[in-house]
XYZ file of C-alpha atoms in Angstrom:
428
model
C 0.000 0.000 0.000
C 2.434 2.610 -1.230
C -0.022 5.472 -1.050
C 0.094 5.320 2.741
C 3.744 4.326 2.950
C 5.688 6.833 5.130
C 8.313 8.765 3.247
C 10.985 8.190 5.893
C 11.667 4.739 4.375
C 14.663 4.527 2.069
C 16.202 1.477 0.422
C 19.768 0.520 1.126
C 22.165 -0.696 -1.529
C 21.232 -4.319 -2.109
C 21.556 -7.324 -4.354
C 20.341 -7.535 -7.915
C 16.501 -7.809 -8.072
C 16.722 -11.175 -9.813
C 18.342 -12.541 -6.656
C 15.153 -11.932 -4.680
C 12.097 -10.880 -6.750
C 11.426 -14.368 -8.216
C 11.851 -16.173 -4.900
C 9.839 -13.539 -3.010
C 6.795 -14.115 -5.207
C 7.298 -17.872 -5.248
C 7.088 -17.631 -1.448
C 3.955 -15.498 -1.805
C 2.234 -18.068 -4.006
C 3.100 -21.318 -2.206
C 1.050 -20.801 0.986
C -1.819 -19.188 -0.940
C -2.263 -22.144 -3.280
C -1.677 -24.567 -0.408
C -4.757 -23.171 1.354
C -6.893 -22.278 -1.667
C -6.379 -25.413 -3.785
C -4.175 -28.138 -2.342
C -5.941 -28.349 1.026
C -9.294 -29.077 -0.632
C -7.859 -32.001 -2.592
C -6.171 -33.293 0.552
C -9.454 -33.194 2.494
C -11.220 -35.007 -0.354
C -8.656 -37.814 -0.263
C -9.061 -38.029 3.505
C -12.824 -38.581 3.183
C -14.145 -35.160 4.268
C -17.618 -34.378 2.796
C -17.832 -31.701 0.104
C -19.915 -29.328 2.211
C -17.330 -29.311 5.000
C -14.473 -28.831 2.538
C -16.216 -25.859 0.910
C -17.258 -24.306 4.213
C -13.896 -24.477 5.964
C -11.660 -23.615 3.020
C -13.994 -20.683 2.392
C -13.655 -19.442 5.963
C -9.866 -19.690 5.671
C -10.052 -17.329 2.705
C -11.336 -14.520 4.931
C -7.729 -13.655 5.827
C -7.242 -12.317 2.293
C -10.563 -10.439 2.495
C -9.614 -8.377 5.529
C -5.837 -8.018 5.113
C -6.178 -4.386 3.998
C -7.551 -3.476 7.439
C -4.331 -4.321 9.264
C -1.906 -3.298 6.524
C -1.240 0.230 7.939
C -0.013 -1.317 11.193
C 2.834 -3.043 9.361
C 4.390 0.400 9.035
C 5.148 0.167 12.770
C 7.641 -2.618 12.064
C 11.243 -1.348 11.905
C 12.057 -3.627 8.954
C 9.882 -4.959 6.133
C 12.569 -7.535 5.420
C 12.295 -8.919 8.937
C 8.499 -9.106 8.677
C 8.713 -10.983 5.367
C 11.253 -13.483 6.673
C 9.369 -14.135 9.926
C 6.074 -14.693 8.090
C 7.673 -17.066 5.579
C 9.306 -19.139 8.303
C 6.082 -19.090 10.366
C 4.074 -20.330 7.382
C 6.667 -23.018 6.704
C 6.593 -24.259 10.294
C 2.762 -24.339 10.274
C 2.717 -26.374 7.037
C 5.293 -28.778 8.463
C 3.214 -29.084 11.655
C 0.207 -29.877 9.469
C 2.161 -32.796 8.033
C 2.532 -34.172 11.572
C -1.082 -33.393 12.522
C -2.422 -35.593 9.705
C -1.182 -38.639 11.642
C -3.226 -37.795 14.774
C -6.818 -38.778 15.710
C -8.008 -35.133 15.891
C -6.310 -34.315 12.610
C -9.170 -32.346 11.020
C -9.468 -29.693 13.733
C -5.693 -29.390 13.973
C -5.469 -29.049 10.193
C -7.985 -26.196 10.123
C -6.179 -24.402 12.963
C -2.772 -24.730 11.307
C -4.147 -23.675 7.916
C -5.631 -20.606 9.639
C -2.123 -19.690 10.819
C -0.837 -20.201 7.269
C -3.664 -18.023 5.907
C -2.973 -15.145 8.288
C 0.776 -15.318 7.740
C 0.357 -15.540 3.957
C -2.141 -12.680 3.614
C -0.008 -10.445 5.841
C 3.090 -11.485 3.904
C 1.403 -10.219 0.708
C 1.304 -6.704 2.136
C 4.872 -6.710 3.454
C 6.301 -8.291 0.297
C 4.570 -5.811 -2.018
C 5.685 -2.939 0.213
C 9.282 -4.172 0.125
C 9.100 -4.500 -3.678
C 7.786 -0.939 -4.040
C 10.240 0.587 -1.549
C 13.355 -0.944 -3.066
C 12.709 -0.631 -6.803
C 12.291 2.455 -8.952
C 9.108 2.828 -11.013
C 11.017 1.670 -14.071
C 12.341 -1.384 -12.231
C 8.869 -2.152 -10.846
C 7.571 -2.374 -14.424
C 10.626 -4.327 -15.604
C 10.258 -7.035 -12.959
C 6.426 -7.192 -12.864
C 6.538 -10.130 -15.273
C 8.836 -12.016 -12.903
C 6.284 -11.420 -10.137
C 3.436 -12.998 -12.055
C 5.529 -15.811 -13.507
C 6.846 -17.040 -10.150
C 3.558 -16.515 -8.296
C 1.881 -18.728 -10.902
C 4.943 -20.975 -10.823
C 3.932 -21.739 -7.236
C 0.589 -22.938 -8.596
C 2.342 -25.138 -11.150
C 4.588 -26.571 -8.436
C 1.906 -27.152 -5.790
C -1.175 -28.068 -7.836
C 0.900 -29.834 -10.462
C 4.046 -31.467 -9.180
C 3.133 -31.951 -5.527
C -0.454 -33.062 -6.137
C 0.849 -35.560 -8.699
C 3.313 -36.738 -6.050
C 0.442 -37.077 -3.560
C -1.512 -39.196 -6.029
C 1.508 -41.409 -6.660
C 2.116 -41.886 -2.926
C -1.566 -42.449 -2.083
C -1.456 -45.747 -3.967
C 1.613 -46.897 -2.042
C 1.505 -45.547 1.499
C -2.099 -44.311 1.865
C -3.588 -40.769 1.884
C -2.500 -39.621 5.389
C 1.183 -40.399 4.827
C 1.036 -39.190 1.204
C -0.354 -35.779 2.082
C 1.894 -35.505 5.144
C 4.811 -35.865 2.731
C 3.419 -33.159 0.442
C 2.794 -30.656 3.232
C 6.166 -31.487 4.752
C 7.806 -30.618 1.426
C 5.776 -27.400 1.180
C 6.722 -26.421 4.729
C 10.407 -27.120 4.199
C 10.405 -25.210 0.914
C 8.690 -22.139 2.380
C 10.865 -22.073 5.495
C 13.930 -22.582 3.301
C 12.941 -19.582 1.186
C 12.604 -17.571 4.387
C 16.139 -18.477 5.438
C 17.442 -17.707 1.950
C 15.803 -14.269 2.147
C 17.752 -13.431 5.286
C 20.672 -13.147 2.859
C 18.955 -12.132 -0.388
C 16.290 -9.562 0.483
C 17.130 -5.862 0.527
C 16.729 -3.985 3.758
C 14.597 -0.864 4.069
C 15.811 1.512 6.749
C 14.008 4.340 8.463
C 14.832 7.980 8.760
C 13.343 9.630 11.785
C 10.958 8.398 14.408
C 8.737 6.211 12.235
C 5.033 5.600 12.317
C 2.860 5.616 15.430
C -0.086 3.451 16.377
C -2.381 6.502 16.471
C -1.097 7.637 13.093
C -1.773 4.223 11.594
C -5.324 4.219 12.965
C -5.956 7.732 11.616
C -4.681 6.754 8.182
C -6.831 3.609 8.144
C -9.955 5.588 9.085
C -9.245 8.174 6.387
C -8.605 5.476 3.777
C -11.919 3.741 4.552
C -13.877 7.020 4.692
C -12.497 8.153 1.342
C -13.253 4.762 -0.217
C -16.941 4.767 0.714
C -17.297 8.432 -0.291
C -16.535 7.630 -3.956
C -19.499 8.270 -6.296
C -21.242 5.043 -7.267
C -19.114 2.948 -4.893
C -22.003 0.824 -3.576
C -23.083 -0.213 -7.058
C -19.443 -0.984 -7.775
C -19.192 -3.162 -4.658
C -22.328 -5.107 -5.611
C -20.851 -5.640 -9.092
C -17.589 -6.922 -7.578
C -19.416 -9.331 -5.252
C -21.658 -10.718 -7.999
C -18.789 -11.037 -10.493
C -17.374 -13.996 -8.566
C -20.684 -15.514 -7.421
C -20.564 -18.343 -9.963
C -16.766 -18.662 -10.008
C -16.450 -19.230 -6.258
C -18.843 -22.160 -6.479
C -17.398 -23.866 -9.542
C -13.765 -23.397 -8.505
C -14.551 -25.045 -5.157
C -16.744 -27.937 -6.246
C -15.173 -28.551 -9.678
C -12.021 -30.350 -8.433
C -14.100 -32.358 -5.939
C -16.455 -33.405 -8.757
C -13.455 -34.642 -10.747
C -12.377 -36.813 -7.803
C -15.784 -38.180 -6.796
C -16.827 -41.655 -7.960
C -18.811 -41.936 -11.165
C -21.617 -43.633 -9.227
C -21.896 -40.448 -7.146
C -22.078 -38.281 -10.278
C -18.360 -37.435 -10.471
C -15.699 -38.409 -12.990
C -13.727 -40.751 -10.734
C -10.315 -39.283 -11.563
C -7.356 -40.046 -9.323
C -5.466 -37.391 -7.393
C -2.578 -37.900 -9.782
C -4.769 -37.287 -12.841
C -6.312 -34.121 -11.368
C -2.847 -32.791 -10.541
C -1.585 -33.582 -14.033
C -4.509 -31.779 -15.706
C -4.638 -28.653 -13.543
C -0.913 -28.342 -12.895
C 0.171 -28.609 -16.541
C -2.285 -27.961 -19.371
C -4.721 -26.130 -17.074
C -2.107 -23.710 -15.736
C -0.754 -23.044 -19.238
C -4.270 -22.360 -20.556
C -4.945 -19.981 -17.650
C -1.777 -17.985 -18.367
C -2.535 -17.763 -22.097
C -6.106 -16.701 -21.359
C -4.897 -14.014 -18.939
C -2.478 -12.567 -21.495
C -5.068 -12.556 -24.302
C -7.729 -11.103 -21.997
C -5.443 -8.207 -21.143
C -4.576 -7.667 -24.813
C -8.247 -7.736 -25.850
C -9.280 -5.257 -23.154
C -6.419 -2.915 -24.043
C -7.572 -2.930 -27.678
C -11.268 -2.209 -27.148
C -11.377 -0.596 -23.687
C -12.856 -1.900 -20.449
C -16.421 -0.694 -21.055
C -16.754 -2.444 -24.437
C -14.838 -5.517 -23.299
C -16.662 -6.193 -20.020
C -19.593 -8.185 -21.436
C -17.211 -10.452 -23.382
C -15.001 -10.854 -20.319
C -17.932 -11.891 -18.129
C -19.116 -14.399 -20.722
C -15.580 -15.837 -20.923
C -15.400 -15.978 -17.139
C -18.449 -18.215 -17.159
C -17.182 -20.701 -19.753
C -16.053 -22.914 -16.816
C -19.661 -23.179 -15.649
C -20.798 -24.558 -18.998
C -17.786 -26.881 -19.183
C -18.555 -28.446 -15.814
C -22.250 -28.718 -16.618
C -21.321 -30.630 -19.793
C -18.899 -32.882 -17.892
C -21.494 -33.639 -15.212
C -24.141 -34.451 -17.841
C -21.950 -36.508 -20.206
C -19.493 -37.979 -17.659
C -16.897 -38.692 -20.387
C -14.347 -41.363 -19.587
C -11.664 -40.363 -22.106
C -8.954 -38.493 -20.182
C -7.905 -36.493 -23.250
C -11.434 -35.122 -23.643
C -11.573 -34.196 -19.965
C -8.186 -32.459 -20.245
C -9.347 -30.497 -23.308
C -12.547 -29.436 -21.516
C -10.708 -28.331 -18.374
C -8.101 -26.468 -20.432
C -10.989 -24.587 -22.064
C -12.328 -23.899 -18.575
C -9.026 -22.480 -17.369
C -8.551 -20.412 -20.534
C -11.972 -18.805 -20.098
C -11.325 -18.209 -16.405
C -7.986 -16.513 -17.120
C -9.417 -14.446 -19.990
C -12.421 -13.221 -18.017
C -10.771 -12.609 -14.650
C -8.820 -9.734 -16.196
C -12.114 -7.814 -16.238
C -12.426 -7.713 -12.462
C -8.775 -6.776 -11.921
C -9.052 -3.871 -14.369
C -12.442 -2.781 -12.999
C -10.955 -2.408 -9.530
C -7.764 -0.826 -10.850
C -9.351 1.663 -13.256
C -12.818 2.328 -11.810
C -12.638 1.728 -8.062
C -9.048 2.547 -7.059
C -8.148 5.938 -8.649
C -7.698 8.787 -6.205
C -5.620 9.886 -3.254
C -5.229 6.383 -1.785
C -5.011 4.458 -5.025
C -3.085 1.444 -3.751
C -5.022 1.280 -0.483
C -8.323 1.466 -2.335
C -7.158 -1.196 -4.758
C -6.502 -3.403 -1.723
C -9.992 -2.695 -0.354
C -11.560 -3.416 -3.743
C -9.580 -6.651 -3.909
C -10.863 -7.491 -0.433
C -14.467 -7.195 -1.627
C -13.537 -9.308 -4.651
C -12.221 -12.017 -2.334
C -15.292 -11.645 -0.105
C -17.565 -12.451 -3.064
C -15.468 -15.517 -3.762
C -15.467 -16.636 -0.118
C -19.224 -16.192 0.406
C -20.058 -18.257 -2.660
C -17.400 -20.821 -1.732
C -18.746 -21.310 1.800
C -22.281 -22.187 0.644
C -21.286 -24.135 -2.489
C -20.889 -27.473 -0.720
C -24.346 -27.335 0.850
C -25.930 -26.377 -2.486
C -24.126 -29.203 -4.295
C -25.132 -31.675 -1.601
C -28.785 -30.656 -2.019
C -28.863 -30.594 -5.830
C -26.328 -33.188 -6.963
C -23.555 -32.377 -9.397
C -25.543 -32.016 -12.630
C -28.176 -29.644 -11.241
C -25.563 -27.833 -9.172
C -23.554 -26.873 -12.245
C -26.757 -25.767 -13.999
C -27.473 -23.583 -10.953
C -23.969 -22.130 -11.269
C -24.658 -21.207 -14.913
C -27.760 -19.308 -13.748
C -25.750 -17.635 -10.963
C -23.861 -15.665 -13.609
C -26.985 -13.902 -14.900
C -27.232 -11.136 -12.243
C -23.775 -9.702 -13.021
C -24.577 -9.773 -16.743
C -27.684 -7.679 -16.077
C -25.752 -5.325 -13.819
C -23.277 -4.434 -16.588
C -26.040 -2.257 -18.081
C -26.206 -0.128 -14.943
C -22.769 -0.019 -13.318
C -20.471 2.900 -14.167
C -17.354 1.768 -16.030
C -15.725 5.214 -16.044
C -12.755 5.850 -13.698
C -13.681 7.118 -10.248
C -13.244 10.837 -9.650
C -9.802 11.750 -8.356
C -9.992 12.944 -4.747
């Protein structure tokens, strides 16, 4: 949140950005995808019902919803580098402890508690890491290394949802799910903690001039940021649009992987953990990245207002794909991979619309970065709310009717595009 970053912070001479930018954003992605994606597949293998998986993984996502509210207080820390390192090591230890907890009788409650620690550490790490990136790189360097940010953040998805989930599937057949997933989370914990130790050496330090921030000053800034955000013209319509944009996505992204794993007799596709990891971690990730790039290019060519309807339609391709898969239940793995690659392409293409809506319509003004964080928080809230209830809806409707319901869930945001203002917010 550079717009509320105190100007008494100055970067010291430090190592080349390529020594730390890639690993910093790899460390940002690993715990996020561990909670958002890998944990759900682990719970499925351990026999947890869909409704509990959706409910609890949704609740864990609240850390990313509210992280903007405590971000000003990170300015009280004397060193962003120290905060980043501590949070990485804390997340690594919690993931390693989760590996041990999976062997205990009360493993589910312990797993949720440890994943909550990972969620809080990860969401707070996002703020500190971005602040360190901004403070230590010039505007030109920030642009030059932005691609490295995205590549290594998504590289964490490729590593966790691809390589490690494939490993879990391989081990499940040999040593059973508890030991298989303990191995995976042990590897994740060791990798994250190892990155934290590496960053003791690699990360630049940001030193303070003067007395630094105060608790009262941080509270005053937070109050002013929130007041200015809700004073923007048309902000409530914008918030409703943000919440509805992810109403269908939150449901399909939660239940979709569980549907792939469930037995065909229960309406699923009966894929193994290894097969799901291979599809999502390879072809699926590649299709998502290509879709994201093309979505950005398309929107830049025609403008956000003209592009938004197309982006929303693309965002909801996954809903139609899963409805088809639930109705046809194809057994050919190549066909399933092609369908899910189409799903991920549409998701990547359409998601650009929400990012640009927040960036160009909601965020502009005196606290641009802070308001972008608040807008992103509402975006995550829409995802979490739909995620939490998705398991209960699926349990009541069954897979085929659930995915039809998800298709219908996209209609309100399509209607709202005719009424929401797509022009940039007035500068305050």
